[in-house]
Amino acid sequence: MYSQQAKKNTIIYLFILLWVIAVPAIAYISSLDAKLSIVLFAGVIGLALATVTAANFRLGYYIYIVISFSIHLPERMAKATIPVGVVMDSFLLLVLAGAIFTKQRENEKSNIEYYKDPLLLVLYFYTAYLLIQCFNPNMFSISGWFIFIRVYIRNFIFLFLTFRVISGWNEIYKFFKFWLALTTAAALYGCLQQATGLLPFEKAYIAMDPDKFRTVVLQGRPRIFSFMADPAAFGVLMACSSIICMVLLTAKQQLISFPKKVLLLFMIIVHLLALGFSGTRTAYVMLPVGLLLFFLVNLHNRNTLIAAGVFTFTMLAILFGPFYSSPTIIRFRTAFMGSQDESLNLRDVNRHSIQPWIYAHPIGGGVMTAGADGETYNPGHRLAGFQPDSGYLRSALELGWIGLILVCIYTYMGIHYAIKNYFKEEYELNKLLLISIAAVMFAILVAQYAQEAAGLVESSIFLNAILGITIKVKYNLSKSK
């Protein structure tokens, strides 16, 4: 016991000593080079977070999510490219190491059937299929394959870490509180960007890259991205969190008190404003699609019927009301009136034109061969420069129709598990959280048709987190086993 306490004290003393040395060092270097001081300060903060992560993997799990979401902010401030993937991989490995080292001390038993569960078996088969893609003869280079596999393994590890972090319903409550607090902070920052305009360092950063500038600036107005990677990721997450808040708002007052419902209503307003400012049309569609699933399974609930009526009236007012001066409302309408939008029609033409090629290549052209990735890693490839504008189309192009079938089975089974958990659960709050997970999964599944919604860094983290919760609930937390 004494040795363990002495070890903890030693770590604390070293940590304090590090900060005592770092403060004057940063002050001195700041007087010499401002950019270098930012890098050094970020390094010190990163080292401190890494120490905490290694000591407490559950806390590190949440730190990893925050870092993944906000790492682009210091990148913009420094006006330099930061190896985001390396930073994320390093922290995730620290979380994994902490989880492995603490597993021996914790006597937690999991009933998850890792080698029998149908969804996990599909995941393993899909993983093997991706590994075999290394030998795809249609690829010109395997350099892109290594990048893709590294990102995939990162998501794979995160999914299984969720099994370890989520030990009970209290952990699930904690996760959703954390998630809504994080996305609310992002939404507030996004609304601030809309109200005051992008900050000078943000304008300078997007101006450095012509492709990023064309993505962010639309018709002379910037699409809001908060502290996240881009407007698309920001919009998708705003839609997901809006769905969760709206579902929770329908709870009985005995379950969620009136002050908490006022807070939820405030969060809904902030998230919806941020969603509109993002200019992400796919995210606009996600909102009614996700809520539609929730409404269908809760038509017997009076609060649900009231919420459905209010939501329907609001949607009709926005779509057909006499509002013609707001660019946000105009772009929102184009998401539901695609036939009047030339860019959406062009995407449909491109999809039909590439279908014969898909039929002739059952294993696809290889990962990272389509779109801008293809131009970077497989220049000269038939798919290089061809923009899929769809997660499913990218799977069909790069992995073939065999890979597309695996992706569809995997996504379907995830939603099936979530809905099945909902009908098994008895406690109302748990049921609301489970149906919100199902609604978000369904919204992302539909969004994949128009955009690579599930492939974005931020959305893939959230999707793997709620999928991990879904599997954990099925085996360990369901009351009807």
PDB file of N, CA, C and O in Angstrom, residues 132-196:
ATOM      1  N   ILE A 132      -7.934  -7.935 -47.398  1.00  0.00           N
ATOM      2  CA  ILE A 132      -7.688  -8.595 -48.686  1.00  0.00           C
ATOM      3  C   ILE A 132      -7.621  -7.578 -49.818  1.00  0.00           C
ATOM      4  O   ILE A 132      -6.956  -7.812 -50.840  1.00  0.00           O
ATOM      5  N   GLN A 133      -8.265  -6.432 -49.622  1.00  0.00           N
ATOM      6  CA  GLN A 133      -8.242  -5.388 -50.654  1.00  0.00           C
ATOM      7  C   GLN A 133      -6.819  -4.908 -50.963  1.00  0.00           C
ATOM      8  O   GLN A 133      -6.579  -4.281 -51.987  1.00  0.00           O
ATOM      9  N   CYS A 134      -5.891  -5.218 -50.074  1.00  0.00           N
ATOM     10  CA  CYS A 134      -4.485  -4.867 -50.335  1.00  0.00           C
ATOM     11  C   CYS A 134      -3.999  -5.498 -51.631  1.00  0.00           C
ATOM     12  O   CYS A 134      -3.118  -4.950 -52.305  1.00  0.00           O
ATOM     13  N   PHE A 135      -4.600  -6.629 -52.008  1.00  0.00           N
ATOM     14  CA  PHE A 135      -4.171  -7.348 -53.216  1.00  0.00           C
ATOM     15  C   PHE A 135      -5.114  -7.090 -54.396  1.00  0.00           C
ATOM     16  O   PHE A 135      -5.057  -7.802 -55.401  1.00  0.00           O
ATOM     17  N   ASN A 136      -5.951  -6.087 -54.282  1.00  0.00           N
ATOM     18  CA  ASN A 136      -6.868  -5.752 -55.372  1.00  0.00           C
ATOM     19  C   ASN A 136      -6.067  -5.348 -56.607  1.00  0.00           C
ATOM     20  O   ASN A 136      -5.317  -4.365 -56.575  1.00  0.00           O
ATOM     21  N   PRO A 137      -6.187  -6.083 -57.705  1.00  0.00           N
ATOM     22  CA  PRO A 137      -5.368  -5.775 -58.893  1.00  0.00           C
ATOM     23  C   PRO A 137      -5.763  -4.467 -59.580  1.00  0.00           C
ATOM     24  O   PRO A 137      -5.001  -3.960 -60.410  1.00  0.00           O
ATOM     25  N   ASN A 138      -6.916  -3.914 -59.232  1.00  0.00           N
ATOM     26  CA  ASN A 138      -7.358  -2.680 -59.873  1.00  0.00           C
ATOM     27  C   ASN A 138      -6.715  -1.440 -59.275  1.00  0.00           C
ATOM     28  O   ASN A 138      -6.838  -0.349 -59.843  1.00  0.00           O
ATOM     29  N   MET A 139      -6.052  -1.581 -58.132  1.00  0.00           N
ATOM     30  CA  MET A 139      -5.360  -0.447 -57.523  1.00  0.00           C
ATOM     31  C   MET A 139      -4.010  -0.235 -58.192  1.00  0.00           C
ATOM     32  O   MET A 139      -3.320  -1.195 -58.536  1.00  0.00           O
ATOM     33  N   PHE A 140      -3.612   1.021 -58.346  1.00  0.00           N
ATOM     34  CA  PHE A 140      -2.299   1.338 -58.895  1.00  0.00           C
ATOM     35  C   PHE A 140      -1.233   1.400 -57.801  1.00  0.00           C
ATOM     36  O   PHE A 140      -0.054   1.198 -58.072  1.00  0.00           O
ATOM     37  N   SER A 141      -1.659   1.704 -56.575  1.00  0.00           N
ATOM     38  CA  SER A 141      -0.725   1.849 -55.461  1.00  0.00           C
ATOM     39  C   SER A 141      -1.423   1.444 -54.171  1.00  0.00           C
ATOM     40  O   SER A 141      -2.641   1.624 -54.034  1.00  0.00           O
ATOM     41  N   ILE A 142      -0.655   0.886 -53.224  1.00  0.00           N
ATOM     42  CA  ILE A 142      -1.245   0.481 -51.943  1.00  0.00           C
ATOM     43  C   ILE A 142      -0.996   1.532 -50.857  1.00  0.00           C
ATOM     44  O   ILE A 142      -1.345   1.306 -49.697  1.00  0.00           O
ATOM     45  N   SER A 143      -0.405   2.673 -51.208  1.00  0.00           N
ATOM     46  CA  SER A 143      -0.152   3.709 -50.207  1.00  0.00           C
ATOM     47  C   SER A 143      -1.465   4.225 -49.619  1.00  0.00           C
ATOM     48  O   SER A 143      -1.572   4.461 -48.413  1.00  0.00           O
ATOM     49  N   GLY A 144      -2.477   4.397 -50.469  1.00  0.00           N
ATOM     50  CA  GLY A 144      -3.780   4.829 -49.972  1.00  0.00           C
ATOM     51  C   GLY A 144      -4.434   3.780 -49.108  1.00  0.00           C
ATOM     52  O   GLY A 144      -5.160   4.104 -48.156  1.00  0.00           O
ATOM     53  N   TRP A 145      -4.190   2.511 -49.421  1.00  0.00           N
ATOM     54  CA  TRP A 145      -4.757   1.419 -48.629  1.00  0.00           C
ATOM     55  C   TRP A 145      -4.243   1.474 -47.197  1.00  0.00           C
ATOM     56  O   TRP A 145      -5.008   1.254 -46.251  1.00  0.00           O
ATOM     57  N   PHE A 146      -2.962   1.771 -47.003  1.00  0.00           N
ATOM     58  CA  PHE A 146      -2.394   1.870 -45.662  1.00  0.00           C
ATOM     59  C   PHE A 146      -3.055   2.996 -44.871  1.00  0.00           C
ATOM     60  O   PHE A 146      -3.347   2.845 -43.677  1.00  0.00           O
ATOM     61  N   ILE A 147      -3.303   4.131 -45.517  1.00  0.00           N
ATOM     62  CA  ILE A 147      -3.967   5.250 -44.843  1.00  0.00           C
ATOM     63  C   ILE A 147      -5.372   4.837 -44.427  1.00  0.00           C
ATOM     64  O   ILE A 147      -5.813   5.091 -43.291  1.00  0.00           O
ATOM     65  N   PHE A 148      -6.090   4.204 -45.334  1.00  0.00           N
ATOM     66  CA  PHE A 148      -7.471   3.793 -45.068  1.00  0.00           C
ATOM     67  C   PHE A 148      -7.531   2.790 -43.917  1.00  0.00           C
ATOM     68  O   PHE A 148      -8.372   2.912 -43.017  1.00  0.00           O
ATOM     69  N   ILE A 149      -6.655   1.795 -43.947  1.00  0.00           N
ATOM     70  CA  ILE A 149      -6.657   0.755 -42.912  1.00  0.00           C
ATOM     71  C   ILE A 149      -6.307   1.339 -41.560  1.00  0.00           C
ATOM     72  O   ILE A 149      -6.868   0.938 -40.525  1.00  0.00           O
ATOM     73  N   ARG A 150      -5.412   2.300 -41.526  1.00  0.00           N
ATOM     74  CA  ARG A 150      -5.052   2.921 -40.246  1.00  0.00           C
ATOM     75  C   ARG A 150      -6.267   3.602 -39.620  1.00  0.00           C
ATOM     76  O   ARG A 150      -6.520   3.467 -38.418  1.00  0.00           O
ATOM     77  N   VAL A 151      -7.020   4.329 -40.428  1.00  0.00           N
ATOM     78  CA  VAL A 151      -8.228   4.993 -39.927  1.00  0.00           C
ATOM     79  C   VAL A 151      -9.273   3.959 -39.511  1.00  0.00           C
ATOM     80  O   VAL A 151      -9.940   4.113 -38.479  1.00  0.00           O
ATOM     81  N   TYR A 152      -9.402   2.899 -40.305  1.00  0.00           N
ATOM     82  CA  TYR A 152     -10.385   1.861 -39.984  1.00  0.00           C
ATOM     83  C   TYR A 152     -10.042   1.173 -38.669  1.00  0.00           C
ATOM     84  O   TYR A 152     -10.922   0.927 -37.841  1.00  0.00           O
ATOM     85  N   ILE A 153      -8.773   0.845 -38.461  1.00  0.00           N
ATOM     86  CA  ILE A 153      -8.352   0.195 -37.213  1.00  0.00           C
ATOM     87  C   ILE A 153      -8.602   1.116 -36.026  1.00  0.00           C
ATOM     88  O   ILE A 153      -8.984   0.669 -34.937  1.00  0.00           O
ATOM     89  N   ARG A 154      -8.413   2.415 -36.234  1.00  0.00           N
ATOM     90  CA  ARG A 154      -8.699   3.390 -35.180  1.00  0.00           C
ATOM     91  C   ARG A 154     -10.164   3.300 -34.758  1.00  0.00           C
ATOM     92  O   ARG A 154     -10.475   3.250 -33.563  1.00  0.00           O
ATOM     93  N   ASN A 155     -11.060   3.270 -35.719  1.00  0.00           N
ATOM     94  CA  ASN A 155     -12.491   3.158 -35.404  1.00  0.00           C
ATOM     95  C   ASN A 155     -12.818   1.798 -34.785  1.00  0.00           C
ATOM     96  O   ASN A 155     -13.676   1.690 -33.900  1.00  0.00           O
ATOM     97  N   PHE A 156     -12.155   0.755 -35.264  1.00  0.00           N
ATOM     98  CA  PHE A 156     -12.349  -0.601 -34.740  1.00  0.00           C
ATOM     99  C   PHE A 156     -11.982  -0.654 -33.265  1.00  0.00           C
ATOM    100  O   PHE A 156     -12.725  -1.199 -32.443  1.00  0.00           O
ATOM    101  N   ILE A 157     -10.840  -0.080 -32.916  1.00  0.00           N
ATOM    102  CA  ILE A 157     -10.395  -0.069 -31.513  1.00  0.00           C
ATOM    103  C   ILE A 157     -11.357   0.750 -30.660  1.00  0.00           C
ATOM    104  O   ILE A 157     -11.695   0.369 -29.534  1.00  0.00           O
ATOM    105  N   PHE A 158     -11.802   1.888 -31.194  1.00  0.00           N
ATOM    106  CA  PHE A 158     -12.703   2.754 -30.429  1.00  0.00           C
ATOM    107  C   PHE A 158     -14.010   2.035 -30.103  1.00  0.00           C
ATOM    108  O   PHE A 158     -14.548   2.187 -29.006  1.00  0.00           O
ATOM    109  N   LEU A 159     -14.516   1.254 -31.049  1.00  0.00           N
ATOM    110  CA  LEU A 159     -15.737   0.493 -30.814  1.00  0.00           C
ATOM    111  C   LEU A 159     -15.571  -0.464 -29.641  1.00  0.00           C
ATOM    112  O   LEU A 159     -16.426  -0.537 -28.738  1.00  0.00           O
ATOM    113  N   PHE A 160     -14.461  -1.193 -29.608  1.00  0.00           N
ATOM    114  CA  PHE A 160     -14.255  -2.168 -28.545  1.00  0.00           C
ATOM    115  C   PHE A 160     -13.896  -1.491 -27.218  1.00  0.00           C
ATOM    116  O   PHE A 160     -14.159  -2.045 -26.153  1.00  0.00           O
ATOM    117  N   LEU A 161     -13.309  -0.293 -27.277  1.00  0.00           N
ATOM    118  CA  LEU A 161     -13.075   0.451 -26.038  1.00  0.00           C
ATOM    119  C   LEU A 161     -14.393   0.893 -25.416  1.00  0.00           C
ATOM    120  O   LEU A 161     -14.511   0.985 -24.185  1.00  0.00           O
ATOM    121  N   THR A 162     -15.376   1.156 -26.253  1.00  0.00           N
ATOM    122  CA  THR A 162     -16.696   1.539 -25.739  1.00  0.00           C
ATOM    123  C   THR A 162     -17.280   0.425 -24.892  1.00  0.00           C
ATOM    124  O   THR A 162     -17.947   0.685 -23.880  1.00  0.00           O
ATOM    125  N   PHE A 163     -17.050  -0.826 -25.275  1.00  0.00           N
ATOM    126  CA  PHE A 163     -17.509  -1.957 -24.460  1.00  0.00           C
ATOM    127  C   PHE A 163     -16.924  -1.896 -23.045  1.00  0.00           C
ATOM    128  O   PHE A 163     -17.595  -2.238 -22.074  1.00  0.00           O
ATOM    129  N   ARG A 164     -15.662  -1.470 -22.939  1.00  0.00           N
ATOM    130  CA  ARG A 164     -14.993  -1.410 -21.634  1.00  0.00           C
ATOM    131  C   ARG A 164     -15.421  -0.192 -20.830  1.00  0.00           C
ATOM    132  O   ARG A 164     -15.568  -0.269 -19.608  1.00  0.00           O
ATOM    133  N   VAL A 165     -15.639   0.923 -21.518  1.00  0.00           N
ATOM    134  CA  VAL A 165     -15.994   2.158 -20.809  1.00  0.00           C
ATOM    135  C   VAL A 165     -17.413   2.087 -20.276  1.00  0.00           C
ATOM    136  O   VAL A 165     -17.693   2.490 -19.142  1.00  0.00           O
ATOM    137  N   ILE A 166     -18.342   1.575 -21.080  1.00  0.00           N
ATOM    138  CA  ILE A 166     -19.747   1.498 -20.688  1.00  0.00           C
ATOM    139  C   ILE A 166     -19.957   0.257 -19.826  1.00  0.00           C
ATOM    140  O   ILE A 166     -20.045  -0.864 -20.330  1.00  0.00           O
ATOM    141  N   SER A 167     -20.022   0.474 -18.524  1.00  0.00           N
ATOM    142  CA  SER A 167     -20.176  -0.646 -17.599  1.00  0.00           C
ATOM    143  C   SER A 167     -21.596  -0.750 -17.037  1.00  0.00           C
ATOM    144  O   SER A 167     -21.924  -1.737 -16.382  1.00  0.00           O
ATOM    145  N   GLY A 168     -22.422   0.252 -17.257  1.00  0.00           N
ATOM    146  CA  GLY A 168     -23.793   0.227 -16.741  1.00  0.00           C
ATOM    147  C   GLY A 168     -24.569   1.418 -17.264  1.00  0.00           C
ATOM    148  O   GLY A 168     -24.059   2.236 -18.024  1.00  0.00           O
ATOM    149  N   TRP A 169     -25.824   1.515 -16.840  1.00  0.00           N
ATOM    150  CA  TRP A 169     -26.671   2.610 -17.315  1.00  0.00           C
ATOM    151  C   TRP A 169     -26.156   3.958 -16.846  1.00  0.00           C
ATOM    152  O   TRP A 169     -26.334   4.973 -17.533  1.00  0.00           O
ATOM    153  N   ASN A 170     -25.519   4.003 -15.683  1.00  0.00           N
ATOM    154  CA  ASN A 170     -24.962   5.277 -15.228  1.00  0.00           C
ATOM    155  C   ASN A 170     -23.898   5.793 -16.185  1.00  0.00           C
ATOM    156  O   ASN A 170     -23.794   6.998 -16.423  1.00  0.00           O
ATOM    157  N   GLU A 171     -23.110   4.872 -16.734  1.00  0.00           N
ATOM    158  CA  GLU A 171     -22.106   5.274 -17.721  1.00  0.00           C
ATOM    159  C   GLU A 171     -22.771   5.760 -19.013  1.00  0.00           C
ATOM    160  O   GLU A 171     -22.277   6.678 -19.666  1.00  0.00           O
ATOM    161  N   ILE A 172     -23.898   5.153 -19.373  1.00  0.00           N
ATOM    162  CA  ILE A 172     -24.624   5.599 -20.565  1.00  0.00           C
ATOM    163  C   ILE A 172     -25.181   7.001 -20.342  1.00  0.00           C
ATOM    164  O   ILE A 172     -25.098   7.868 -21.223  1.00  0.00           O
ATOM    165  N   TYR A 173     -25.751   7.234 -19.138  1.00  0.00           N
ATOM    166  CA  TYR A 173     -26.241   8.579 -18.827  1.00  0.00           C
ATOM    167  C   TYR A 173     -25.103   9.589 -18.890  1.00  0.00           C
ATOM    168  O   TYR A 173     -25.270  10.700 -19.420  1.00  0.00           O
ATOM    169  N   LYS A 174     -23.956   9.198 -18.349  1.00  0.00           N
ATOM    170  CA  LYS A 174     -22.801  10.091 -18.355  1.00  0.00           C
ATOM    171  C   LYS A 174     -22.357  10.407 -19.787  1.00  0.00           C
ATOM    172  O   LYS A 174     -22.019  11.549 -20.114  1.00  0.00           O
ATOM    173  N   PHE A 175     -22.378   9.389 -20.644  1.00  0.00           N
ATOM    174  CA  PHE A 175     -21.960   9.603 -22.025  1.00  0.00           C
ATOM    175  C   PHE A 175     -22.878  10.606 -22.724  1.00  0.00           C
ATOM    176  O   PHE A 175     -22.404  11.519 -23.407  1.00  0.00           O
ATOM    177  N   PHE A 176     -24.189  10.436 -22.569  1.00  0.00           N
ATOM    178  CA  PHE A 176     -25.110  11.343 -23.253  1.00  0.00           C
ATOM    179  C   PHE A 176     -25.030  12.759 -22.687  1.00  0.00           C
ATOM    180  O   PHE A 176     -25.167  13.735 -23.433  1.00  0.00           O
ATOM    181  N   LYS A 177     -24.829  12.898 -21.379  1.00  0.00           N
ATOM    182  CA  LYS A 177     -24.637  14.230 -20.807  1.00  0.00           C
ATOM    183  C   LYS A 177     -23.384  14.880 -21.378  1.00  0.00           C
ATOM    184  O   LYS A 177     -23.394  16.059 -21.750  1.00  0.00           O
ATOM    185  N   PHE A 178     -22.315  14.110 -21.429  1.00  0.00           N
ATOM    186  CA  PHE A 178     -21.072  14.621 -22.002  1.00  0.00           C
ATOM    187  C   PHE A 178     -21.255  15.001 -23.460  1.00  0.00           C
ATOM    188  O   PHE A 178     -20.823  16.068 -23.907  1.00  0.00           O
ATOM    189  N   TRP A 179     -21.923  14.117 -24.211  1.00  0.00           N
ATOM    190  CA  TRP A 179     -22.089  14.362 -25.640  1.00  0.00           C
ATOM    191  C   TRP A 179     -22.907  15.627 -25.893  1.00  0.00           C
ATOM    192  O   TRP A 179     -22.530  16.465 -26.722  1.00  0.00           O
ATOM    193  N   LEU A 180     -24.016  15.789 -25.203  1.00  0.00           N
ATOM    194  CA  LEU A 180     -24.861  16.951 -25.418  1.00  0.00           C
ATOM    195  C   LEU A 180     -24.163  18.229 -24.950  1.00  0.00           C
ATOM    196  O   LEU A 180     -24.348  19.295 -25.552  1.00  0.00           O
ATOM    197  N   ALA A 181     -23.357  18.143 -23.885  1.00  0.00           N
ATOM    198  CA  ALA A 181     -22.595  19.317 -23.450  1.00  0.00           C
ATOM    199  C   ALA A 181     -21.565  19.707 -24.507  1.00  0.00           C
ATOM    200  O   ALA A 181     -21.387  20.898 -24.812  1.00  0.00           O
ATOM    201  N   LEU A 182     -20.905  18.713 -25.091  1.00  0.00           N
ATOM    202  CA  LEU A 182     -19.891  18.987 -26.105  1.00  0.00           C
ATOM    203  C   LEU A 182     -20.512  19.587 -27.362  1.00  0.00           C
ATOM    204  O   LEU A 182     -20.021  20.592 -27.898  1.00  0.00           O
ATOM    205  N   THR A 183     -21.592  19.003 -27.850  1.00  0.00           N
ATOM    206  CA  THR A 183     -22.208  19.512 -29.073  1.00  0.00           C
ATOM    207  C   THR A 183     -22.899  20.854 -28.837  1.00  0.00           C
ATOM    208  O   THR A 183     -22.983  21.680 -29.752  1.00  0.00           O
ATOM    209  N   THR A 184     -23.385  21.086 -27.611  1.00  0.00           N
ATOM    210  CA  THR A 184     -23.952  22.400 -27.307  1.00  0.00           C
ATOM    211  C   THR A 184     -22.878  23.474 -27.329  1.00  0.00           C
ATOM    212  O   THR A 184     -23.099  24.589 -27.835  1.00  0.00           O
ATOM    213  N   ALA A 185     -21.701  23.151 -26.796  1.00  0.00           N
ATOM    214  CA  ALA A 185     -20.582  24.096 -26.862  1.00  0.00           C
ATOM    215  C   ALA A 185     -20.211  24.379 -28.319  1.00  0.00           C
ATOM    216  O   ALA A 185     -19.954  25.537 -28.699  1.00  0.00           O
ATOM    217  N   ALA A 186     -20.211  23.331 -29.142  1.00  0.00           N
ATOM    218  CA  ALA A 186     -19.915  23.520 -30.567  1.00  0.00           C
ATOM    219  C   ALA A 186     -20.996  24.361 -31.237  1.00  0.00           C
ATOM    220  O   ALA A 186     -20.702  25.227 -32.073  1.00  0.00           O
ATOM    221  N   ALA A 187     -22.252  24.120 -30.874  1.00  0.00           N
ATOM    222  CA  ALA A 187     -23.354  24.879 -31.459  1.00  0.00           C
ATOM    223  C   ALA A 187     -23.281  26.357 -31.069  1.00  0.00           C
ATOM    224  O   ALA A 187     -23.504  27.250 -31.904  1.00  0.00           O
ATOM    225  N   LEU A 188     -22.968  26.633 -29.797  1.00  0.00           N
ATOM    226  CA  LEU A 188     -22.849  28.017 -29.349  1.00  0.00           C
ATOM    227  C   LEU A 188     -21.718  28.736 -30.063  1.00  0.00           C
ATOM    228  O   LEU A 188     -21.854  29.902 -30.469  1.00  0.00           O
ATOM    229  N   TYR A 189     -20.597  28.051 -30.238  1.00  0.00           N
ATOM    230  CA  TYR A 189     -19.478  28.651 -30.960  1.00  0.00           C
ATOM    231  C   TYR A 189     -19.850  28.889 -32.427  1.00  0.00           C
ATOM    232  O   TYR A 189     -19.466  29.893 -33.022  1.00  0.00           O
ATOM    233  N   GLY A 190     -20.625  27.956 -33.008  1.00  0.00           N
ATOM    234  CA  GLY A 190     -21.073  28.137 -34.374  1.00  0.00           C
ATOM    235  C   GLY A 190     -22.001  29.331 -34.521  1.00  0.00           C
ATOM    236  O   GLY A 190     -21.910  30.093 -35.489  1.00  0.00           O
ATOM    237  N   CYS A 191     -22.914  29.497 -33.555  1.00  0.00           N
ATOM    238  CA  CYS A 191     -23.809  30.665 -33.586  1.00  0.00           C
ATOM    239  C   CYS A 191     -23.013  31.954 -33.422  1.00  0.00           C
ATOM    240  O   CYS A 191     -23.354  32.990 -34.033  1.00  0.00           O
ATOM    241  N   LEU A 192     -21.966  31.917 -32.603  1.00  0.00           N
ATOM    242  CA  LEU A 192     -21.099  33.088 -32.441  1.00  0.00           C
ATOM    243  C   LEU A 192     -20.393  33.423 -33.757  1.00  0.00           C
ATOM    244  O   LEU A 192     -20.280  34.604 -34.134  1.00  0.00           O
ATOM    245  N   GLN A 193     -19.939  32.384 -34.469  1.00  0.00           N
ATOM    246  CA  GLN A 193     -19.316  32.612 -35.777  1.00  0.00           C
ATOM    247  C   GLN A 193     -20.299  33.261 -36.749  1.00  0.00           C
ATOM    248  O   GLN A 193     -19.926  34.151 -37.516  1.00  0.00           O
ATOM    249  N   GLN A 194     -21.542  32.821 -36.715  1.00  0.00           N
ATOM    250  CA  GLN A 194     -22.550  33.383 -37.604  1.00  0.00           C
ATOM    251  C   GLN A 194     -22.857  34.842 -37.245  1.00  0.00           C
ATOM    252  O   GLN A 194     -23.043  35.684 -38.130  1.00  0.00           O
ATOM    253  N   ALA A 195     -22.897  35.136 -35.945  1.00  0.00           N
ATOM    254  CA  ALA A 195     -23.269  36.478 -35.495  1.00  0.00           C
ATOM    255  C   ALA A 195     -22.154  37.496 -35.734  1.00  0.00           C
ATOM    256  O   ALA A 195     -22.421  38.635 -36.150  1.00  0.00           O
ATOM    257  N   THR A 196     -20.914  37.093 -35.497  1.00  0.00           N
ATOM    258  CA  THR A 196     -19.793  38.039 -35.586  1.00  0.00           C
ATOM    259  C   THR A 196     -18.927  37.833 -36.811  1.00  0.00           C
ATOM    260  O   THR A 196     -18.062  38.654 -37.105  1.00  0.00           O
TER     261      THR A 196
END
